[in-house]
CSV table of C-alpha atoms and ligand atoms in Angstrom, one decimal:
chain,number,residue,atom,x,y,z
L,1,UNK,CA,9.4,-197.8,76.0
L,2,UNK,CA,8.8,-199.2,79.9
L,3,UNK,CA,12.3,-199.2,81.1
L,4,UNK,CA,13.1,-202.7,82.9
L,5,UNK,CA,15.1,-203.7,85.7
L,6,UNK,CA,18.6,-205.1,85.2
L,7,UNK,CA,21.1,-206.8,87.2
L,8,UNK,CA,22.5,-203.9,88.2
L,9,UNK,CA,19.8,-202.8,90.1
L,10,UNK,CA,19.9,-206.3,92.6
L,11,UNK,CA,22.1,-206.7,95.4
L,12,UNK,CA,23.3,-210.3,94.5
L,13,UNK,CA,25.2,-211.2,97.5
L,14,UNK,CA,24.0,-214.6,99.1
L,15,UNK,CA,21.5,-215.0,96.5
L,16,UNK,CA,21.1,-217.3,93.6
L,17,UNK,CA,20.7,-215.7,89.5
L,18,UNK,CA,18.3,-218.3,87.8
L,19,UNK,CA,19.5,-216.5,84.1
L,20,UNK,CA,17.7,-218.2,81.2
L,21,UNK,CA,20.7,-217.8,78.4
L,22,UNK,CA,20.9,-218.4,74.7
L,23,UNK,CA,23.3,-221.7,74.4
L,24,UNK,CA,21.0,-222.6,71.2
L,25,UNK,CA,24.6,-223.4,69.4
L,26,UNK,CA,24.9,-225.4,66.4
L,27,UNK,CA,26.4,-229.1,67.3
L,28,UNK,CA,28.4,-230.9,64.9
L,29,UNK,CA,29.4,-234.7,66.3
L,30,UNK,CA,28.8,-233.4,69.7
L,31,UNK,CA,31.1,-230.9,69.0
L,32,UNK,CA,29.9,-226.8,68.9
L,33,UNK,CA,31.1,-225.3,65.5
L,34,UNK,CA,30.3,-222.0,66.6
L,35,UNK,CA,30.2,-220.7,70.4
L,36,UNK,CA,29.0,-216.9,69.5
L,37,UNK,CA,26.0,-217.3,72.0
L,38,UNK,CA,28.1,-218.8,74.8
L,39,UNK,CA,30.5,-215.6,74.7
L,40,UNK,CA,27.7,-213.2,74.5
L,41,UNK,CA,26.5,-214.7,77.6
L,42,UNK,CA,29.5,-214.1,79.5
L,43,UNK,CA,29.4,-210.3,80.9
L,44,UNK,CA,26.2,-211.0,82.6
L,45,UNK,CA,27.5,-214.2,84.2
L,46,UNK,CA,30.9,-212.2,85.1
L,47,UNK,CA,29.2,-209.7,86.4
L,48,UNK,CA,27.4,-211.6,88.8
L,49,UNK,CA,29.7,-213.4,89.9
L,50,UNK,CA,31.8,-210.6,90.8
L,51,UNK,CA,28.9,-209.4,92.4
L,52,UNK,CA,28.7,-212.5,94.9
L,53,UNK,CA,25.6,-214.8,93.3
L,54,UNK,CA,25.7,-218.1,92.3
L,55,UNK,CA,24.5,-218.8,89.2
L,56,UNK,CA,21.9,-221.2,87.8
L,57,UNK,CA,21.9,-221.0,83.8
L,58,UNK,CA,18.9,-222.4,81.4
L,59,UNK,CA,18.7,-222.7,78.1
L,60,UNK,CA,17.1,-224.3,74.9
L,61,UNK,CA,18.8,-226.5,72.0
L,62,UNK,CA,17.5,-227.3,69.0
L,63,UNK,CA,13.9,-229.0,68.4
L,64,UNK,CA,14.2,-232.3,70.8
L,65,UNK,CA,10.3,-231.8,70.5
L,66,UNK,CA,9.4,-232.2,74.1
L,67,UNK,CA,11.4,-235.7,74.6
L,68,UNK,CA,15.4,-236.5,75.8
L,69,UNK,CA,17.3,-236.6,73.1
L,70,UNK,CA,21.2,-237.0,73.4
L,71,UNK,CA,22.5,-235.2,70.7
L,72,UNK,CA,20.8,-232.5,71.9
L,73,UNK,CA,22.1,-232.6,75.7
L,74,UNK,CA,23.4,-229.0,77.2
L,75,UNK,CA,26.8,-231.3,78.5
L,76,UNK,CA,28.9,-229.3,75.3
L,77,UNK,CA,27.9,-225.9,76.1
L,78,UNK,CA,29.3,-226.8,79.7
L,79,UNK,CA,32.4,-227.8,79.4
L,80,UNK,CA,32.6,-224.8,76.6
L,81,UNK,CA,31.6,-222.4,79.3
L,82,UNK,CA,34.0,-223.5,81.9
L,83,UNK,CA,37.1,-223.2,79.3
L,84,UNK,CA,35.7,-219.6,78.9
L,85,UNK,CA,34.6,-219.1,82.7
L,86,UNK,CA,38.1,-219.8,84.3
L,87,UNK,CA,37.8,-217.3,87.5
L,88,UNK,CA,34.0,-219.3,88.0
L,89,UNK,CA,35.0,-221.5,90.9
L,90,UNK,CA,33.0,-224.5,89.6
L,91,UNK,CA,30.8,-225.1,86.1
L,92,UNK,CA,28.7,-227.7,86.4
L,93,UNK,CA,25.7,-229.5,84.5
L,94,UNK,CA,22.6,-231.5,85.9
L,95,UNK,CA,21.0,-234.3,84.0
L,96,UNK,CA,17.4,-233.3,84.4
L,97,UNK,CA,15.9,-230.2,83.7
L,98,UNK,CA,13.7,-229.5,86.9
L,99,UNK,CA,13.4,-232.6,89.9
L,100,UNK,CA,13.9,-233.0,93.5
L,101,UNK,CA,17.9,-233.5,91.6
L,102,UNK,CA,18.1,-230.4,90.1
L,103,UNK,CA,16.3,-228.4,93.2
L,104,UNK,CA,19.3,-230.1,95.4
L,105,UNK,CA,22.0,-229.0,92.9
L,106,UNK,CA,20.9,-225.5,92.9
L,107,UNK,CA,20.7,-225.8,96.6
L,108,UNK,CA,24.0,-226.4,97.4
L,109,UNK,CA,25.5,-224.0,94.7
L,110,UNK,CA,27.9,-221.5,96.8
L,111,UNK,CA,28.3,-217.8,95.6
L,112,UNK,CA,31.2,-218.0,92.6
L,113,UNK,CA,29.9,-221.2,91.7
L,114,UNK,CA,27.8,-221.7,87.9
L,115,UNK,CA,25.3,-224.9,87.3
L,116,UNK,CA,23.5,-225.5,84.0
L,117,UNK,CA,20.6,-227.1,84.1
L,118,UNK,CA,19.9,-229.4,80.8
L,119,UNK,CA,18.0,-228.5,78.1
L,120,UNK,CA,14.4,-226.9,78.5
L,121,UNK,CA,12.9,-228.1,75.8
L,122,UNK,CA,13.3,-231.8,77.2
L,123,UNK,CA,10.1,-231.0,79.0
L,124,UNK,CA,6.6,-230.6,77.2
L,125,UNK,CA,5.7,-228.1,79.8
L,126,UNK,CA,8.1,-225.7,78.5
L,127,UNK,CA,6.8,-224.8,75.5
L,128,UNK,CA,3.1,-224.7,76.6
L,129,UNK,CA,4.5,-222.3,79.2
L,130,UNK,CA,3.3,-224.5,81.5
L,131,UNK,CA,2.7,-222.8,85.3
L,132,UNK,CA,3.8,-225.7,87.3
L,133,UNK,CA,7.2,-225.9,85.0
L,134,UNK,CA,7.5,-222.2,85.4
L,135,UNK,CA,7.1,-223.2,89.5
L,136,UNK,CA,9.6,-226.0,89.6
L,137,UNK,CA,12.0,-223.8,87.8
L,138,UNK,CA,11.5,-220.7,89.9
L,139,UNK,CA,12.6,-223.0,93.4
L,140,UNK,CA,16.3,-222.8,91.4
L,141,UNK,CA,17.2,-219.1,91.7
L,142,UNK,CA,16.3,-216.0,94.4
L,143,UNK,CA,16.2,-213.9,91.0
L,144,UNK,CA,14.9,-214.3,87.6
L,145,UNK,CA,17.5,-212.5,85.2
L,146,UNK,CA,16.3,-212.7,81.0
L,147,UNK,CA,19.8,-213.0,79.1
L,148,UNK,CA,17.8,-214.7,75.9
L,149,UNK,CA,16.9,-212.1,73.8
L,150,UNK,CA,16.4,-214.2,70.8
L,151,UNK,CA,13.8,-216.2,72.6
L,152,UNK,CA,12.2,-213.5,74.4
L,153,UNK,CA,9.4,-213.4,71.7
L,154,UNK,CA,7.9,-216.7,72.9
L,155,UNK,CA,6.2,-217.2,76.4
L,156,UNK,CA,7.4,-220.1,77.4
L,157,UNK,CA,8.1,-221.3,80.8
L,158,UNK,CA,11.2,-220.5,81.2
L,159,UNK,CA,11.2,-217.4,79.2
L,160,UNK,CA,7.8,-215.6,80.4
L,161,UNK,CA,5.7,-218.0,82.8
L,162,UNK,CA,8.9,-218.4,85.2
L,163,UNK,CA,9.1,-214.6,85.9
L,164,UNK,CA,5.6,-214.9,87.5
L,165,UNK,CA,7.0,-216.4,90.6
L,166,UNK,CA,10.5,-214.1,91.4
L,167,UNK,CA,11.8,-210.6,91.3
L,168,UNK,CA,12.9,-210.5,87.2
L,169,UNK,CA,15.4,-208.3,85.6
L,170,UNK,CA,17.0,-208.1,82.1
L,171,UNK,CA,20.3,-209.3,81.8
L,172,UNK,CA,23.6,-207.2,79.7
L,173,UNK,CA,22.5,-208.5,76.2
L,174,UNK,CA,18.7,-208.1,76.9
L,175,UNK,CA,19.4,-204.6,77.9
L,176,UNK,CA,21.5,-203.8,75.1
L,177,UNK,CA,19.2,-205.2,72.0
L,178,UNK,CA,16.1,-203.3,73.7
L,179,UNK,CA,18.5,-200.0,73.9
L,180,UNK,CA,19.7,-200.3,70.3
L,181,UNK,CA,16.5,-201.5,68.7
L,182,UNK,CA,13.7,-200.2,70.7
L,183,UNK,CA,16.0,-197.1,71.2
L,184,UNK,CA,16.0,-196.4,67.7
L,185,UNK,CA,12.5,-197.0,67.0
L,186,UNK,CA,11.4,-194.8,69.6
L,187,UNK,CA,13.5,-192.2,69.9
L,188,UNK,CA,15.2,-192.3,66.9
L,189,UNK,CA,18.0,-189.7,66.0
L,190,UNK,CA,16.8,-188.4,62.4
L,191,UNK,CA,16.8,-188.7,59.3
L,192,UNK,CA,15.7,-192.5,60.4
L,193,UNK,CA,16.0,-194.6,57.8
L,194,UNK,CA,15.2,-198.5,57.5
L,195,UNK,CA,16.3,-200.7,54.5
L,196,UNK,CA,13.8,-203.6,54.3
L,197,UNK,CA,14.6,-206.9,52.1
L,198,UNK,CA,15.3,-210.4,51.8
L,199,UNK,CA,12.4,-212.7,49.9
L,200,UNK,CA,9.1,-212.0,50.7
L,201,UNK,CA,6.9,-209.2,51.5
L,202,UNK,CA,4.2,-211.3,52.8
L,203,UNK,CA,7.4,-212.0,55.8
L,204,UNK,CA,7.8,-208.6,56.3
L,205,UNK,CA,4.4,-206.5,56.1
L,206,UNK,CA,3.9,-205.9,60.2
L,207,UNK,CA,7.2,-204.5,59.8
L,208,UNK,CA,6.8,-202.4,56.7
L,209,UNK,CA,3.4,-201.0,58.2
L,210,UNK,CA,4.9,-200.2,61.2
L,211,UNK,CA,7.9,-198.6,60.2
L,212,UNK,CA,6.1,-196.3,57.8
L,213,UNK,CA,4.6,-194.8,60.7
L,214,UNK,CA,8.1,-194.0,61.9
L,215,UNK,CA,10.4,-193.6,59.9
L,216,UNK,CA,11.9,-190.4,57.0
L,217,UNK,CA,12.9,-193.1,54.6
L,218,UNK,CA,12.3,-196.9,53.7
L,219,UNK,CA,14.6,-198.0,50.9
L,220,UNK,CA,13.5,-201.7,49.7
L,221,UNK,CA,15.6,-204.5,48.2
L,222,UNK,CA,16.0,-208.4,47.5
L,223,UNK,CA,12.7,-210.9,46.4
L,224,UNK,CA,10.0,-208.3,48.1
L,225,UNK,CA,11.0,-205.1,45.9
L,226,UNK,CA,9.9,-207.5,43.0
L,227,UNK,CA,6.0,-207.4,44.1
L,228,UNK,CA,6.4,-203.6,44.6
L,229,UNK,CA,7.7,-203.4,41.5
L,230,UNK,CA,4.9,-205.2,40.2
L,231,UNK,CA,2.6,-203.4,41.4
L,232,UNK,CA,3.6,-200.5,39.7
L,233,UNK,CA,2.9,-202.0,36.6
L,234,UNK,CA,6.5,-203.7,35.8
L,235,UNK,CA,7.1,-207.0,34.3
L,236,UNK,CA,9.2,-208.7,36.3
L,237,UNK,CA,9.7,-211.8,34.1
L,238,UNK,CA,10.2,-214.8,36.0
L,239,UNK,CA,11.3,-213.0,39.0
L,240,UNK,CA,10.1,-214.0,42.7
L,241,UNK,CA,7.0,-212.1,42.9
L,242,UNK,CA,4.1,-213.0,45.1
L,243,UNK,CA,1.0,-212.0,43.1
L,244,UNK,CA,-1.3,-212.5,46.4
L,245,UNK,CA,0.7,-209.3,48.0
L,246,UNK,CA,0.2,-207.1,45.2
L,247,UNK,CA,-2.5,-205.1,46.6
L,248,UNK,CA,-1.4,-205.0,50.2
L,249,UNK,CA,2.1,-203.4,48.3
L,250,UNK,CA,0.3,-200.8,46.5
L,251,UNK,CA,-1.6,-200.0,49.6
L,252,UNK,CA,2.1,-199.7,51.6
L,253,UNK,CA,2.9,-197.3,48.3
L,254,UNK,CA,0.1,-195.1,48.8
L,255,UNK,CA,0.4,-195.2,53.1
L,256,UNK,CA,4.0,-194.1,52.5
L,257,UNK,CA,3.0,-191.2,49.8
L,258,UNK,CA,0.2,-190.2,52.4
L,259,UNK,CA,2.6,-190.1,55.4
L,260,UNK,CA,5.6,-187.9,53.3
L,261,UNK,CA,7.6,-191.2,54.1
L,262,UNK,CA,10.0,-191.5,51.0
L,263,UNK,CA,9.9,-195.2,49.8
L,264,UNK,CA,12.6,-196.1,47.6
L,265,UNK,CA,12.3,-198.9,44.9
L,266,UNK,CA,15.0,-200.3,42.9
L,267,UNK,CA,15.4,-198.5,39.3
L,268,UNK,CA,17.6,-200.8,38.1
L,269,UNK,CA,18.3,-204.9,39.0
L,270,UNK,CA,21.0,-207.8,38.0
L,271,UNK,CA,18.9,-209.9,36.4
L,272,UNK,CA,20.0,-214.2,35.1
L,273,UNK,CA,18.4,-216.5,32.6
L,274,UNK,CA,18.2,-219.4,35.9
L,275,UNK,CA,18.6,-219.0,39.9
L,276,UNK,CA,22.2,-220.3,39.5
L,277,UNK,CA,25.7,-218.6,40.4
L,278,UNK,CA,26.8,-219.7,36.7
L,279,UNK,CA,23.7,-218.7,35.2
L,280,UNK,CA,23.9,-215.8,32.5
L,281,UNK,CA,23.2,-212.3,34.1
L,282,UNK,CA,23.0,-208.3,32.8
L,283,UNK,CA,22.5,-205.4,34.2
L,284,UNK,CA,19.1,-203.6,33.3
L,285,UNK,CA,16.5,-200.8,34.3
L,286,UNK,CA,13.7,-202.4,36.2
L,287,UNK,CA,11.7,-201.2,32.9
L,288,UNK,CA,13.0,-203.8,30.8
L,289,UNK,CA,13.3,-207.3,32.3
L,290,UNK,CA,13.2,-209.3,28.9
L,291,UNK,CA,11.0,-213.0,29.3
L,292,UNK,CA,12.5,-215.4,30.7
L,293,UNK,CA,14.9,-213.8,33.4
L,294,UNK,CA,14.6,-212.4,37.1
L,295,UNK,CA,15.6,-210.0,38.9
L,296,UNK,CA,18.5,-211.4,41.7
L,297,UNK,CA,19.8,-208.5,43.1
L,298,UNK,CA,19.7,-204.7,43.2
L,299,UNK,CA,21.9,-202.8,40.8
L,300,UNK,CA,24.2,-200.4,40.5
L,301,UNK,CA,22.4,-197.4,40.1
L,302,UNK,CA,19.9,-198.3,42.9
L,303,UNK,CA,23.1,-199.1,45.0
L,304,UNK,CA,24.2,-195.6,44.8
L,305,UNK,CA,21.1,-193.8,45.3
L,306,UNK,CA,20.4,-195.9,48.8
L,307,UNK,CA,24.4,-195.0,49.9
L,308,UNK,CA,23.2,-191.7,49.7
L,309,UNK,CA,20.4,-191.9,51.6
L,310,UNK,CA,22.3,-194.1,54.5
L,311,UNK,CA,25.3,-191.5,54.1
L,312,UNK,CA,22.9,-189.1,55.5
L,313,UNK,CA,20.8,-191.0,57.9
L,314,UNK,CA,21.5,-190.8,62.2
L,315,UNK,CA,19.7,-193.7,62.5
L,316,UNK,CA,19.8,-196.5,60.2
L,317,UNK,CA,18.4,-200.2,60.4
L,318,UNK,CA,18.4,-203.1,58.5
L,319,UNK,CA,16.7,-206.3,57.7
L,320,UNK,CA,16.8,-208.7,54.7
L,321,UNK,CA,19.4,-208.8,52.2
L,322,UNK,CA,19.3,-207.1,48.9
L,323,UNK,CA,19.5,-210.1,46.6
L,324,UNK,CA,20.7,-213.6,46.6
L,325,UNK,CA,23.7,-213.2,48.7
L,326,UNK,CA,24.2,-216.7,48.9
L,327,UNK,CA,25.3,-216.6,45.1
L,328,UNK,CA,28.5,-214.9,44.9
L,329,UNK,CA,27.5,-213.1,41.6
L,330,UNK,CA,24.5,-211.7,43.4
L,331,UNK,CA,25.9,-210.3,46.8
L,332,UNK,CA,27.0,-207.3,45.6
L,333,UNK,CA,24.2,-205.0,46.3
L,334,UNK,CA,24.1,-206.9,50.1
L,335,UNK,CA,27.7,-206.4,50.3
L,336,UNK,CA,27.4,-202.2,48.8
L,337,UNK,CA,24.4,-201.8,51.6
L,338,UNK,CA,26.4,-203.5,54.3
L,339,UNK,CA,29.7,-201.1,53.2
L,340,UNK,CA,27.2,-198.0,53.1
L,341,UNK,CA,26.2,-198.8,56.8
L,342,UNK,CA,29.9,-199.5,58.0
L,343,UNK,CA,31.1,-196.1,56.8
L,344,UNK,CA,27.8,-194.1,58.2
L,345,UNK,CA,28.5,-192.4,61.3
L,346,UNK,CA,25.1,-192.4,63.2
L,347,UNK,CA,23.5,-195.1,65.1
L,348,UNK,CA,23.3,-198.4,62.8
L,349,UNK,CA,21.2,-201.6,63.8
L,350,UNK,CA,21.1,-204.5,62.2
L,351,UNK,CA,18.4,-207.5,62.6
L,352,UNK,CA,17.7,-210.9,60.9
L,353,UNK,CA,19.2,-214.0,60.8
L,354,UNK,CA,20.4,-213.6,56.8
L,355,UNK,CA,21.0,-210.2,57.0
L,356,UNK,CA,23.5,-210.8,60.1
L,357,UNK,CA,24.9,-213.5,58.8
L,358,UNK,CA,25.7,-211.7,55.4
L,359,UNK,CA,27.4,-208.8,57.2
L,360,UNK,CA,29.3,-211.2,59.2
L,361,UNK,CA,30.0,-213.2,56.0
L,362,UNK,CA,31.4,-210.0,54.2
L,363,UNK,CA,33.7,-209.3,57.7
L,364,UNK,CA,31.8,-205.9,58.5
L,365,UNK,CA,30.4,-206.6,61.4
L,366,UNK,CA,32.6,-204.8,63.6
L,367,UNK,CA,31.9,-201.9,61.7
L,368,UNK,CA,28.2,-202.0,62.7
L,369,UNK,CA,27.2,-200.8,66.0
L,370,UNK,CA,24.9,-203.1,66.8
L,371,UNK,CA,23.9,-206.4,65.9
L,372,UNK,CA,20.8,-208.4,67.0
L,373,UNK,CA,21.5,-212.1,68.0
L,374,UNK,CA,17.8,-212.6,68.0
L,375,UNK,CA,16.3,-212.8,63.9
L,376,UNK,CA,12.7,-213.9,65.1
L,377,UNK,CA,12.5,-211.6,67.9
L,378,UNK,CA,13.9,-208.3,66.0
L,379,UNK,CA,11.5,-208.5,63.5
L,380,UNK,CA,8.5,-208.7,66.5
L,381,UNK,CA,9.9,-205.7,67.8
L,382,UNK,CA,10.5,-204.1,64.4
L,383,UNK,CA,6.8,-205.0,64.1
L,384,UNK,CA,5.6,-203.0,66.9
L,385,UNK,CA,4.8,-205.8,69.0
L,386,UNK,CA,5.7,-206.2,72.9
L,387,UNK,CA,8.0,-209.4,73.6
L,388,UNK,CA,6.4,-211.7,76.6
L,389,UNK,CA,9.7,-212.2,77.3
L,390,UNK,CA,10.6,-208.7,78.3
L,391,UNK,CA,6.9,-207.5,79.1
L,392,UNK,CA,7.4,-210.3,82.0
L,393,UNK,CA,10.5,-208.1,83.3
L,394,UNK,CA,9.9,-205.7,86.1
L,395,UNK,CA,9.4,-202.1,85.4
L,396,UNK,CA,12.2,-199.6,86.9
W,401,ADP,P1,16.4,-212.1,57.2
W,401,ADP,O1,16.7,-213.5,57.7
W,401,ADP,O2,17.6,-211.2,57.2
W,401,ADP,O3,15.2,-211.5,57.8
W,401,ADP,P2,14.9,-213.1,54.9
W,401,ADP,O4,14.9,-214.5,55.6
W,401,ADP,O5,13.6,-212.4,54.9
W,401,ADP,O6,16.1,-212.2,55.6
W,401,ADP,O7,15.4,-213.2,53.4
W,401,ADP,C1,16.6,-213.8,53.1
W,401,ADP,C2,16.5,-214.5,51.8
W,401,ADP,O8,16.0,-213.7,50.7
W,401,ADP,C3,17.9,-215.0,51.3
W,401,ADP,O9,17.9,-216.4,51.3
W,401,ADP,C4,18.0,-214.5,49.9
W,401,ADP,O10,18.6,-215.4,49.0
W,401,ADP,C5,16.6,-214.2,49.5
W,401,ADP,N1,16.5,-213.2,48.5
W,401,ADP,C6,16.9,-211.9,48.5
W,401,ADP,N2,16.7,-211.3,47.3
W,401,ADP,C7,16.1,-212.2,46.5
W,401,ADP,C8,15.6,-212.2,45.1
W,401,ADP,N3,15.7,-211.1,44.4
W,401,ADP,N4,15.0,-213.3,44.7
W,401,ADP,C9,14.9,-214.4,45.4
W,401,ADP,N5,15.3,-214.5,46.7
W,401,ADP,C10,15.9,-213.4,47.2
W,402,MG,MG1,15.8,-215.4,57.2
C-alpha cells in the first residue's frame, strides 16, 4: 500500500481546505432522515478548523443527472452542519456549484469560517471528470483534502480530476477505511478470514478471485453459495442460482483447493415453499432440497461451523449477508455471523451497503471495529483494484 498524505501533514494556517465530503443523505420532504455522513465528516472539519483553515466543503446528492434540481439542493445538509458545527464561526451555502459567485465566496471565507458549495452533480462536467470543472473548482481551496471515501472509486472532477491542480491529502475517514481495509488485505494479522455473501456470485467474483489469493479461509453464504452449491452437483430446487456462473464457481473451487485456501460451503440451508416471510420453511442438509423450495438462508449447522472459524480468525471481513435478511424468518444466519464477529477479538471489517446495514439493523455495530461507509468502493478495493480517488492523493 502507497501511504498518502493527510491533513496532518499540512500547515493550514491562512490557507483554504477545498474537502470533497460525503453529504449524499437521504431527503425526505426536504428533510434528512438520516445525517450518519454529515457526522462522519466532522473530525476532519474540526480538525481544520482548530488548525486555522477555512473550509470549502463539496459534495454529491442523489442522481440530479447533470441538471438543477431542487429537491436535490445541498441547502439541508447546511443548516444540518451548522446545528452540529457550533464552534464553526460561520456555515454557509452558495447557490452555484463553480462561477465567478462561488470563486468570490470562497475568497472572502476567513480562517474558522465553513462554505458549502451546492451540489456537484448539478454540472455535467462532473461526472465526465471534466478538466476545466476540476480547474474552476481547484481556484476554491489552497489544499485539496479527499474526505469521500464512498465516492473515491469514481474519477470525477471533483473526486480525481480536481487533485491535478493542488497539493491533495486524505482526510480522517479516508485515512481510516484505507487503514482498516487495505490494512487488512495487505498486511493482514492471520488466520485471515473473509465471509463472502449476499445474492450473486456474478457481483462478487473480482472479489472472490482476489481474496483467494490472500486469504487462510473464505466461508460463503446467502444467493451465491447456491451456484457453488450447484456446481458441486446439488439440486437446489428453485433456489437463486445463476446457471451462467457455474463454471467460473467450480473454477474458484478448484483455485481455492490449489492455493490450500479452505472454502467453506453451507452443509445445511433454511429452505421455504415461496420468497415470502409467511411462507412455509424447514431446516434441511443442502443434499436434500425437495422440488419446489429454495434455499433462503444458511442454517444452523453451517452457522456453527463458520463461528468457529471467525472465533479463531485475527482478521476477519465481511461482505454480503447470509440469506434474506430482509425477511425476519431468514435473518438468522446474518444475525449468527454478525454476533460471531462482535464477540471475535482480532481486527473485524465490515463492507457493503446490505451487509452494514444488516449489522446496524441487528444493533452490533458498535461491536465491529470498523465499518465501511463506502459499499461500491469496498468491494473495488476488496477486488484488488486502485481507487482514482485515492491514487490522485499525494504519496508520503
Ligand atoms: P452487499 O450490499 O452487502 O454487498 P449484496 O447486495 O451483494 O450485499 O446482497 C444483498 C442481497 O442478497 C440482500 O438483498 C439479500 O436479500 C440477498 N440474498 C442473500 N441471500 C439470498 C438467498 N439465499 N436468496 C436470494 N437472495 C439472497
Ligand atoms: Mg447491496
Amino acid at each position: 500500500m502507497v501511504a498518502k498524505k493527510t491533513i496532518r501533514d499540512i500547515d493550514w494556517i491562512g490557507k483554504r481546505a477545498l474537502v470533497r465530503v460525503d453529504f449524499n443523505v437521504p431527503l425526505e420532504n426536504g428533510q434528512i432522515t438520516d445525517d450518519t455522513r454529515i457526522r462522519a465528516a466532522l473530525p476532519t472539519i474540526r480538525y481544520l478548523l482548530e488548525h486555522g483553515a477555512a473550509v470549502v466543503l463539496m459534495s454529491h446528492l442523489g442522481r440530479p443527472k447533470n441538471k438543477v434540481v431542487e429537491s436535490m439542493r445541498l441547502a439541508p445538509t447546511v443548516a444540518r452542519l451548522a446545528e452540529l458545527l457550533p464552534e464553526a464561526k460561520a456555515v454557509k451555502g452558495t447557490q452555484a456549484t463553480t462561477g465567478p459567485s462561488v470563486e468570490a465566496a470562497s475568497r472572502d471565507l476567513r480562517p474558522g469560517e465553513v462554505l458549502v458549495i451546492e451540489n456537484t452533480r448539478f454540472d455535467a462536467r462532473e461526472e465526465a471528470n471534466d478538466e476545466s470543472m476540476a480547474r474552476e473548482l481547484a481556484r476554491l481551496g489552497d489544499v485539496y483534502v479527499n474526505d469521500a471515501f464512498g465516492s473515491a472509486h469514481r474519477a470525477h472532477a471533483s473526486t480525481e480530476g480536481v487533485a491535478r491542480f493542488l497539493p491533495a491529502v486524505a482526510g480522517f475517514l479516508m485515512e481510516a477505511e484505507l487503514a482498516a481495509l487495505q490494512g487488512a488485505l495487505e498486511n493482514p494479522a492471520r488466520p485471515f478470514v473473509t465471509i463472502i455473501g449476499g445474492a450473486k456470485i456474478s457481483d462478487k467474483i473480482g472479489v472472490i478471485e482476489n481474496l483467494l489469493g490472500k486469504v487462510d479461509a473464505l466461508l460463503i453464504g446467502g444467493g451465491m453459495a447456491n451456484t457453488f452449491l450447484l456446481a458441486q452437483g446439488y439440486d437446489m430446487g428453485d433456489s437463486l442460482v445463476e446457471r451462467d456462473s457455474v463454471a467460473t464457481a467450480k473454477a474458484m473451487l478448484e483455485l481455492a483447493a490449489g492455493r490450500g485456501v479452505k472454502l467453506l460451503l453451507p452443509t445445511d440451508v433454511v429452505i421455504a415453499d415461496a420468497f415470502s416471510p409467511d411462507a412455509n420453511r424447514q431446516v434441511v442438509p443442502v443434499n436434500a432440497i425437495p422440488a419446489g423450495w429454495r434455499a433462503l438462508d444458511i442454517g444452523p449447522e453451517t452457522v456453527s461451523a463458520y463461528a468457529e472459524v471467525i472465533a479463531g480468525a485475527q482478521t476477519v471481513i465481511w461482505n454480503g449477508p447470509m440469506g434474506v435478511f430482509e425477511m425476519a424468518p431468514f435473518a438468522e444466519g446474518t444475525r449468527a455471523i454478525a454476533q460471531a464477529m462482535a464477540a471475535c477479538s482480532g481486527m473485524t471489517v465490515i463492507g457493503g451497503g446490505d451487509s452494514v446495514a444488516a449489522v446496524e439493523q441487528m444493533g452490533l455495530a458498535e461491536k465491529i471495529r470498523h465499518i465501511s461507509t463506502g459499499g461500491g468502493a469496498s468491494l473495488e478495493l476488496l477486488e484488488g483494484k486502485e481507487l482514482p480517488g485515492v491514487a490522485a492523493l499525494n504519496d508520503r
